[in-house]
Coordinates of C-alpha atoms in Angstrom, one line a residue:
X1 CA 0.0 0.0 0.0
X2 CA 1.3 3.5 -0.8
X3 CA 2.2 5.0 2.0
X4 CA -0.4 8.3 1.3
X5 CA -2.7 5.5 1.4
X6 CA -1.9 4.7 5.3
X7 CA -3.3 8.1 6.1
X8 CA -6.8 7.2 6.8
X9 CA -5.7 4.0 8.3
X10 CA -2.9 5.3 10.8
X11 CA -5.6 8.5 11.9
X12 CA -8.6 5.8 12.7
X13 CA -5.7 4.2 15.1
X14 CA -4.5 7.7 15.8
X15 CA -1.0 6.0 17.0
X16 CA 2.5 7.7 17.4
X17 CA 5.2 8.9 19.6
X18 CA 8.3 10.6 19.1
X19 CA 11.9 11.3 19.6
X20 CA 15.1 13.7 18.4
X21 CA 18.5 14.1 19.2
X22 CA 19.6 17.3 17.7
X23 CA 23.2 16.1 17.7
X24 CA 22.4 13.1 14.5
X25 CA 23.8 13.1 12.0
X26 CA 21.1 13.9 9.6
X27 CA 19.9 16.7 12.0
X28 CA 23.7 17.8 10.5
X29 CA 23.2 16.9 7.6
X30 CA 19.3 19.2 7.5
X31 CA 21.7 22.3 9.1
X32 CA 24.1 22.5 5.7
X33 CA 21.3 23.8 3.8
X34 CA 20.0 23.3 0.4
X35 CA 23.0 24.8 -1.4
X36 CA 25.2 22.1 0.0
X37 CA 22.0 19.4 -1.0
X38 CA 22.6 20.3 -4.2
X39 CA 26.1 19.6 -4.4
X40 CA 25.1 16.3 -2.8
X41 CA 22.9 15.6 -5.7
X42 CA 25.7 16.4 -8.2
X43 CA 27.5 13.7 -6.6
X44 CA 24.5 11.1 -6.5
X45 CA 24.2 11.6 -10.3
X46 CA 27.9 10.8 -10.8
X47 CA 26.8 7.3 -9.2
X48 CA 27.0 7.4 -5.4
X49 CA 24.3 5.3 -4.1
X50 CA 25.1 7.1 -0.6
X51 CA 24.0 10.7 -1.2
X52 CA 21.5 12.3 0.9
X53 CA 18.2 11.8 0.6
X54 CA 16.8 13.4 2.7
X55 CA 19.0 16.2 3.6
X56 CA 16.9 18.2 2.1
X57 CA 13.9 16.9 4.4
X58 CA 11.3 19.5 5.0
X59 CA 13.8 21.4 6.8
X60 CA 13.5 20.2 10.1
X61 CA 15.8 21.1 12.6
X62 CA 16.9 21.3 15.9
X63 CA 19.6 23.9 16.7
X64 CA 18.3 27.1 15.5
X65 CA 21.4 27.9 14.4
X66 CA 23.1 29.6 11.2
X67 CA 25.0 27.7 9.1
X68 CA 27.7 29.2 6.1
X69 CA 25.0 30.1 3.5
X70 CA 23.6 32.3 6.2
X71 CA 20.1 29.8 6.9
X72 CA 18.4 29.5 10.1
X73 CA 17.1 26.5 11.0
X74 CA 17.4 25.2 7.6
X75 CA 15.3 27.0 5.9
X76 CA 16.0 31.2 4.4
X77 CA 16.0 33.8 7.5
X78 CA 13.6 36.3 6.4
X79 CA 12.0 39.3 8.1
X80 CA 9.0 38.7 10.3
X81 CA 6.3 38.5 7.9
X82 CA 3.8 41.4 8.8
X83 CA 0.5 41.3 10.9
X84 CA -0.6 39.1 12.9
X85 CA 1.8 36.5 11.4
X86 CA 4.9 38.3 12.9
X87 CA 3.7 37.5 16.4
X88 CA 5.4 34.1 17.8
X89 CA 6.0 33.0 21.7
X90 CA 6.1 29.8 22.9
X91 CA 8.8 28.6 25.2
X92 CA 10.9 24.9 25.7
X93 CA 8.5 23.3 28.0
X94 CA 5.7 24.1 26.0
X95 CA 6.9 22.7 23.3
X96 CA 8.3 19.6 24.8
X97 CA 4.6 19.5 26.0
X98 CA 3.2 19.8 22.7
X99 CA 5.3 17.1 21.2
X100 CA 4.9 14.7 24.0
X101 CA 1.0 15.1 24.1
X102 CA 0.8 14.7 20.2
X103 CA 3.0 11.2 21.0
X104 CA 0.5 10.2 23.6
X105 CA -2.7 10.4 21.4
X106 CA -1.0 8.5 18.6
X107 CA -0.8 4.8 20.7
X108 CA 2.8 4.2 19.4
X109 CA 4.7 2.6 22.4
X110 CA 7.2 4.5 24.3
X111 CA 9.7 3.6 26.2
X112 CA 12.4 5.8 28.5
X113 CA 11.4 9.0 26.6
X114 CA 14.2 11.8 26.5
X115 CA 12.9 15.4 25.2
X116 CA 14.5 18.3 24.5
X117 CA 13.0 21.9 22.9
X118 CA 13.9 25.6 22.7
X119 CA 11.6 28.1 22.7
X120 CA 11.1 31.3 20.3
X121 CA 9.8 34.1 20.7
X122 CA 10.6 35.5 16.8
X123 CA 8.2 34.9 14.1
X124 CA 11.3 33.9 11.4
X125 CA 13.6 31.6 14.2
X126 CA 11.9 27.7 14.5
X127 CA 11.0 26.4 17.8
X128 CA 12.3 22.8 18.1
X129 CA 11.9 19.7 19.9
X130 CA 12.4 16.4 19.5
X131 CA 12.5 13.2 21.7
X132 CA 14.4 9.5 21.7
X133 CA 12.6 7.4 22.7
X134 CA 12.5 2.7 22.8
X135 CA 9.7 1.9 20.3
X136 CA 9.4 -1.6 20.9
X137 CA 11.6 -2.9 18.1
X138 CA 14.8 -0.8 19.3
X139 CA 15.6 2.8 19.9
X140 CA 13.8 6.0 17.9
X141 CA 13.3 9.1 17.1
X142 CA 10.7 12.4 16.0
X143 CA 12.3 15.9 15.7
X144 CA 9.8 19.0 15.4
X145 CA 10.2 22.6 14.1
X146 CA 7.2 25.2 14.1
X147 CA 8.3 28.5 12.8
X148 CA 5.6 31.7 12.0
X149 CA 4.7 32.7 8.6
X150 CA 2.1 34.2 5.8
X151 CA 0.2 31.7 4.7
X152 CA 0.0 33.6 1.6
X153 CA 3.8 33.8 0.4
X154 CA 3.4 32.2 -2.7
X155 CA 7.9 30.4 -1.9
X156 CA 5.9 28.1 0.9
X157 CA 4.9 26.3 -1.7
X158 CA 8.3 24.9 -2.7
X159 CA 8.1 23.7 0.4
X160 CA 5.2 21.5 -0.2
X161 CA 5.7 20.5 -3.5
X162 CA 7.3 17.5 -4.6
X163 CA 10.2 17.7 -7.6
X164 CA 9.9 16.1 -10.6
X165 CA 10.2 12.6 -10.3
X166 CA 13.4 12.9 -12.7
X167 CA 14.7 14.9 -10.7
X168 CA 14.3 14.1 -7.0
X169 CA 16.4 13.8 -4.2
X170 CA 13.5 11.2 -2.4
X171 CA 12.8 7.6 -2.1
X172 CA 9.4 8.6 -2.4
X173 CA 8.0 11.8 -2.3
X174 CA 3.6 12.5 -2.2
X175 CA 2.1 16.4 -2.3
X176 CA -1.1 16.7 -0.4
X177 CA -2.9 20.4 -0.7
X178 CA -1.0 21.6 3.0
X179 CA 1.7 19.2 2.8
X180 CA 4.4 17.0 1.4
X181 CA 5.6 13.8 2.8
X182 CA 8.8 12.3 2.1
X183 CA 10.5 8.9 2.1
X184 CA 14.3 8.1 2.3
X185 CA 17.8 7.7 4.2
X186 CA 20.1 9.8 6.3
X187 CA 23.9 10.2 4.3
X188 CA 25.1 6.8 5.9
X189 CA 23.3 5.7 3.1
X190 CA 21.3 2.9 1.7
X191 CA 23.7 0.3 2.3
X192 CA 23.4 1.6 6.5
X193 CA 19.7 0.9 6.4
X194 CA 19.2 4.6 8.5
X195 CA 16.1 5.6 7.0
X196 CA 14.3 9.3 7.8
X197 CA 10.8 9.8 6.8
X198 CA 9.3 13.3 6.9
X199 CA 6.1 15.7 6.7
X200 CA 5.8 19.5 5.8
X201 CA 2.9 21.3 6.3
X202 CA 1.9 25.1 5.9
X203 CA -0.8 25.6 8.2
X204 CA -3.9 28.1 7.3
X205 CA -3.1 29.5 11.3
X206 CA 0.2 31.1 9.5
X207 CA 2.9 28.0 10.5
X208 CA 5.5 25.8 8.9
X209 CA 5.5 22.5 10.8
X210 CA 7.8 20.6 10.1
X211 CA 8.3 16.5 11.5
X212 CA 10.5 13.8 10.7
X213 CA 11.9 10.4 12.0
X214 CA 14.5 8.4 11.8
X215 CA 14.4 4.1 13.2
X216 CA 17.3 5.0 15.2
X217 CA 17.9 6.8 18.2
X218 CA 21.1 8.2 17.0
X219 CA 22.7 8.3 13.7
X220 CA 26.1 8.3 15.6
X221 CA 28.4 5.4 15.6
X222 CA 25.9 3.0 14.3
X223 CA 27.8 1.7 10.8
X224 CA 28.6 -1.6 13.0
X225 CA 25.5 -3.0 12.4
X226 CA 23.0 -2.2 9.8
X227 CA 19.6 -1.2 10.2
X228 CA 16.7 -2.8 8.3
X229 CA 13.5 -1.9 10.1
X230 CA 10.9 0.8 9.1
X231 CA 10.4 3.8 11.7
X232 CA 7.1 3.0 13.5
X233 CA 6.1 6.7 13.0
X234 CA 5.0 5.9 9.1
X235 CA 4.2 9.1 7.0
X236 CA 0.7 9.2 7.8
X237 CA 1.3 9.1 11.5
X238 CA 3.2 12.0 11.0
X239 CA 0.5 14.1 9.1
X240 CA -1.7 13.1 11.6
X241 CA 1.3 14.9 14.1
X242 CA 1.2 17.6 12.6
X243 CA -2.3 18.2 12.8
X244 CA -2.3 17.9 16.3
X245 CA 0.6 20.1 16.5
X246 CA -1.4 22.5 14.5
X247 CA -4.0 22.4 16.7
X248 CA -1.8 22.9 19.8
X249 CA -1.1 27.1 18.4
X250 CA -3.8 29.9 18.1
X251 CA -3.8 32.1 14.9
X252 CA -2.0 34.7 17.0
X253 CA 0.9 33.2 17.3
X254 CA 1.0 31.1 20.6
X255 CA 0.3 27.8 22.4
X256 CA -3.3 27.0 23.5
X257 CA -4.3 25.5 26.9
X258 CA -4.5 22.1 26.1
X259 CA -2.1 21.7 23.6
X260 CA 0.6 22.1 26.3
X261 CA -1.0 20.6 29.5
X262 CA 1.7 18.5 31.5
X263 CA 1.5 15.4 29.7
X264 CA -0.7 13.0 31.4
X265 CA -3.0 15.3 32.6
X266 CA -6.5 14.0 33.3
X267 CA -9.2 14.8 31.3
X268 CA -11.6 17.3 33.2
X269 CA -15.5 18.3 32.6
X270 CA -15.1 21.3 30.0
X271 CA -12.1 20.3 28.3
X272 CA -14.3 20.7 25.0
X273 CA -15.4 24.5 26.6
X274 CA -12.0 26.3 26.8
X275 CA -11.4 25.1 23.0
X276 CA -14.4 26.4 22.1
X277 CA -14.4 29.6 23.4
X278 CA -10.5 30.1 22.2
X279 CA -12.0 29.7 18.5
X280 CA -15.3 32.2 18.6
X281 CA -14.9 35.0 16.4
X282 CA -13.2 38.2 18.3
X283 CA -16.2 40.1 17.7
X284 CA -18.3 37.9 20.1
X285 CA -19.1 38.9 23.9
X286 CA -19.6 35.9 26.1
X287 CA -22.5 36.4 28.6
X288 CA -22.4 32.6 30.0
X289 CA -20.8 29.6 29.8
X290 CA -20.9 26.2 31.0
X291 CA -20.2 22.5 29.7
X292 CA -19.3 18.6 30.5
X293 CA -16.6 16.5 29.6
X294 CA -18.5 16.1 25.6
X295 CA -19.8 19.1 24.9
X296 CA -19.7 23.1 25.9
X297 CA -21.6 26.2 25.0
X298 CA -21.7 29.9 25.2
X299 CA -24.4 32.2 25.2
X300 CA -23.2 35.9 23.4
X301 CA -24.4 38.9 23.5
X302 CA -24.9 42.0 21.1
X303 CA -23.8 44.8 23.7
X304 CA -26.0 47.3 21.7
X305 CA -29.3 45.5 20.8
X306 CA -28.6 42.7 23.8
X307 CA -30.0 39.9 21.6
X308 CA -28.3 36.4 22.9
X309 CA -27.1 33.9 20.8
X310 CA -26.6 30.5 21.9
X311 CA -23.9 28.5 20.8
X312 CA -22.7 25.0 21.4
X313 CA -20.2 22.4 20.6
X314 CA -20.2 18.4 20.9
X315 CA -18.6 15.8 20.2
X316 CA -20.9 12.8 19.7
X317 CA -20.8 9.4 18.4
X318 CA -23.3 8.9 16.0
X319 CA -26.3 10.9 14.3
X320 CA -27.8 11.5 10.8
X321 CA -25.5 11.7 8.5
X322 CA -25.8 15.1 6.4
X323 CA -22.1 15.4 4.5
X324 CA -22.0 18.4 1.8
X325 CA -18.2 18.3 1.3
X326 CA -14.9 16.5 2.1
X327 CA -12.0 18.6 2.7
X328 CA -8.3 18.0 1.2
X329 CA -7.2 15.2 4.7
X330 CA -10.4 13.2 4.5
X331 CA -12.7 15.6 6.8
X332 CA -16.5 15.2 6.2
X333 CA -18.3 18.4 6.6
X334 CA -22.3 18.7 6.4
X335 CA -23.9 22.3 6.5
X336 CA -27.8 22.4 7.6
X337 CA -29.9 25.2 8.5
X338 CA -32.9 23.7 10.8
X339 CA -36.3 24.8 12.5
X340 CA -36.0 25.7 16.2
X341 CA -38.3 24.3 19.1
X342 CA -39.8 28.2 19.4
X343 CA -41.3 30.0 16.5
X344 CA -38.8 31.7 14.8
X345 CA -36.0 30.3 16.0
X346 CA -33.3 28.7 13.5
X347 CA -30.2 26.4 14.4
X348 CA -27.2 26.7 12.2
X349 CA -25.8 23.4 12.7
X350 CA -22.2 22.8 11.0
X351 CA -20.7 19.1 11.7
X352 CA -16.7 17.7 10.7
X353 CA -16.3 14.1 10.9
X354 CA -12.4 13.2 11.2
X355 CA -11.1 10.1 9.6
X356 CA -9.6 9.4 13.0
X357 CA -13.8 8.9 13.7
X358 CA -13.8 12.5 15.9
X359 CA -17.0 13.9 15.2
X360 CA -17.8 17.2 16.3
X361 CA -20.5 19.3 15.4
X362 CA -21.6 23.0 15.9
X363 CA -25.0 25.0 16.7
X364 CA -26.0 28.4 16.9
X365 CA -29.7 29.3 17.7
X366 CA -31.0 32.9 17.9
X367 CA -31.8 32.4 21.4
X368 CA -30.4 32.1 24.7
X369 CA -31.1 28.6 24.4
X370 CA -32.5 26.1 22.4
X371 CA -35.5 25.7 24.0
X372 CA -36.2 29.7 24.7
X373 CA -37.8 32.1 22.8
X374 CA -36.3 33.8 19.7
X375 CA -33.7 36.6 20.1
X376 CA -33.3 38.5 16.9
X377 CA -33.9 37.0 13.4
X378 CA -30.7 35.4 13.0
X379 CA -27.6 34.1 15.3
X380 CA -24.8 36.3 16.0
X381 CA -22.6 34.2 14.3
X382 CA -22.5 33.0 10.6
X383 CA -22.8 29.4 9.0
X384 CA -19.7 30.1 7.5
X385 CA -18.0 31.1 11.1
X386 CA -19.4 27.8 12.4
X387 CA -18.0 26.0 9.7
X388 CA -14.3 27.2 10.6
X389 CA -14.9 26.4 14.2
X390 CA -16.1 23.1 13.3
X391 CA -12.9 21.9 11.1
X392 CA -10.4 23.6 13.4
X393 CA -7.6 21.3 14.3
X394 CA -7.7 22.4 17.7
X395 CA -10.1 19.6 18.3
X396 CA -8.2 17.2 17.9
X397 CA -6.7 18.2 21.3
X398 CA -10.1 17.3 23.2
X399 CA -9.2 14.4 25.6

């Protein structure tokens, strides 16, 4: 099976857990940039079966530093992009936090974890983290790199966009419409068996995430015995990372509550609540709140009319199926506008069924409640703002 094929699969078992060591080799290898990749690639046409691969690997590294051609964390320093895209803080922990949580949800056996992160508070400079970890079948590990940017530039896509098939560096190499995925080995070379798989994404929030893996713990010293096994963190499980890891950061620029709880943190009544009030519009005043462990809700006010709207969120298993679209990573979305309880009231009802099986749907009512009597001719909020809250990411954080 293709390994874009394994996407579906590897989200319905939402399994994975990670590990980096900043000092590998092909973290090294990442740091010398793509001037020195293609140099490399020069050399593999002349007939060395041991050129890198994936040197040029989504970028993802671990240092932050600046190599000879004047890169920073692998990838061009530019500016901070303008707007609200030049805003970025999040510090070590909470990204160890990030990456450890994202490893939790994905059911991968881990064994004697070791993390390690920095921080950044500059929208062009990467946070990193990555963690070692026993998978089972012998050591592993997952480095990350977030960095801040314009959705919009139209260079991100170079970044997501596989080469011609001619022409690339890549074992294998798939495009998805926010990502790449890419197959192949560190510079110790086919022969060594070190293999690195790895996923970009340009997230719609204004991020680059950037993941990859490697069957080995470290890349140091290990040409005594070779290395045949597949990384247990397959492509798919990696998208499916970096979704979560999407999820974990706000459109302004910093980590959200859940995303970087202490890992192991129980579940508490109202997880679903803080998510949901994090993704209402700006523009919204919340006059009460409330929720359970499956589902929370808002009532918001217009401060000049004082018409209420109620809104709610929850995450349920099963219901009429109503599906108008499917977006680019499999996400079943179904739009319906339906008769209220009370005369006059309408329910804007948007729900996003993951191919993980997370279902979550989204209701307004011009009301203060579904069961009260109108409040205006229309919600406060629009189908379509429903519809973003409903295929956020960030739900994929609920516990």
């Amino acid at each position: 099976m293709p390994f874009e094929d394994e996407l579906g699969k590897v989200l319905r078992d939402t399994a994975g857990t990670f590990t980096a060591d900043r000092h590998s080799l092909a973290e090294r290898s990442l740091l010398r940039g793509r001037r020195r990749l293609a140099r490399r690639r020069a050399s593999a046409v002349a007939g060395s079966a041991l050129a890198v691969v994936l040197v040029a690997t989504a970028g993802v590294q671990l240092s932050g530093g600046r190599d000879g051609d004047g890169k920073v964390g692998g990838l061009a320093s530019t500016p901070p992009p303008g707007g609200v895209y030049g805003h970025f803080a999040v510090t070590a922990k909470e990204m160890e936090n990030i990456l450890q949580n994202g490893m939790d949800q994905s059911g991968i056996a881990v064994a004697h974890p070791k993390l390690q992160a920095e921080g950044s508070t500059q929208a062009s400079r990467a946070a990193t983290a990555s963690i070692d970890f026993g998978d089972g079948f012998g050591a592993a590990r997952v480095t990350l790199s977030v960095r801040r940017v314009d959705p919009g530039e139209q260079d991100l896509r170079k970044l997501i966009t596989c080469p011609a098939e001619d022409d690339s560096l890549y074992e294998e190499c798939t495009t998805q419409p926010d990502n790449r995925a890419v197959k192949g080995y560190t510079e110790a070379g086919k022969a060594g068996g070190i293999k690195k798989w790895a996923v970009t994404m340009v997230s719609p929030s204004g991020y680059v995430i950037e993941l990859a893996t490697n069957n080995v713990e470290s890349t140091i010293n290990t040409d005594t015995e070779p290395v045949t096994r597949n990384p247990r963190m397959n492509p798919g499980k990696l998208r499916y990372l970096a979704m979560f890891v999407d999820g974990s950061f706000t459109a302004d620029g910093e980590p959200n509550s859940l995303g970087t709880l202490e890992p192991g943190t129980p579940a508490e009544p109202g997880d679903i609540l803080p998510l949901l009030k994090d993704l209402l519009p700006k523009r919204l005043h919340v006059y009460s709140e409330g929720g359970t462990g499956a589902d929370g809700h808002v009532v918001v006010v217009d401060s000049t009319s004082g018409k209420r709207t109620y809104i709610e969120a929850t995450r349920i298993a099963g219901d009429k199926e109503s599906w108008n679209e499917t977006l680019s990573d499999g996400t079943k979305v179904g739009t319906r506008q339906l008769a209220g309880q009370q005369p006059g009231v309408v329910q804007l009802r948007v729900d996003a069924l993951r191919v993980n099986g997370l279902w979550m749907s989204v209701s307004a009512y011009n009301a203060p409640s579904p069961t009260s009597k109108k409040s205006g001719a229309a919600p406060l909020i629009t189908t379509e703002e429903l519809r973003t809250i409903a295929i956020s990411r960030s739900w994929l954080l609920a516990r």
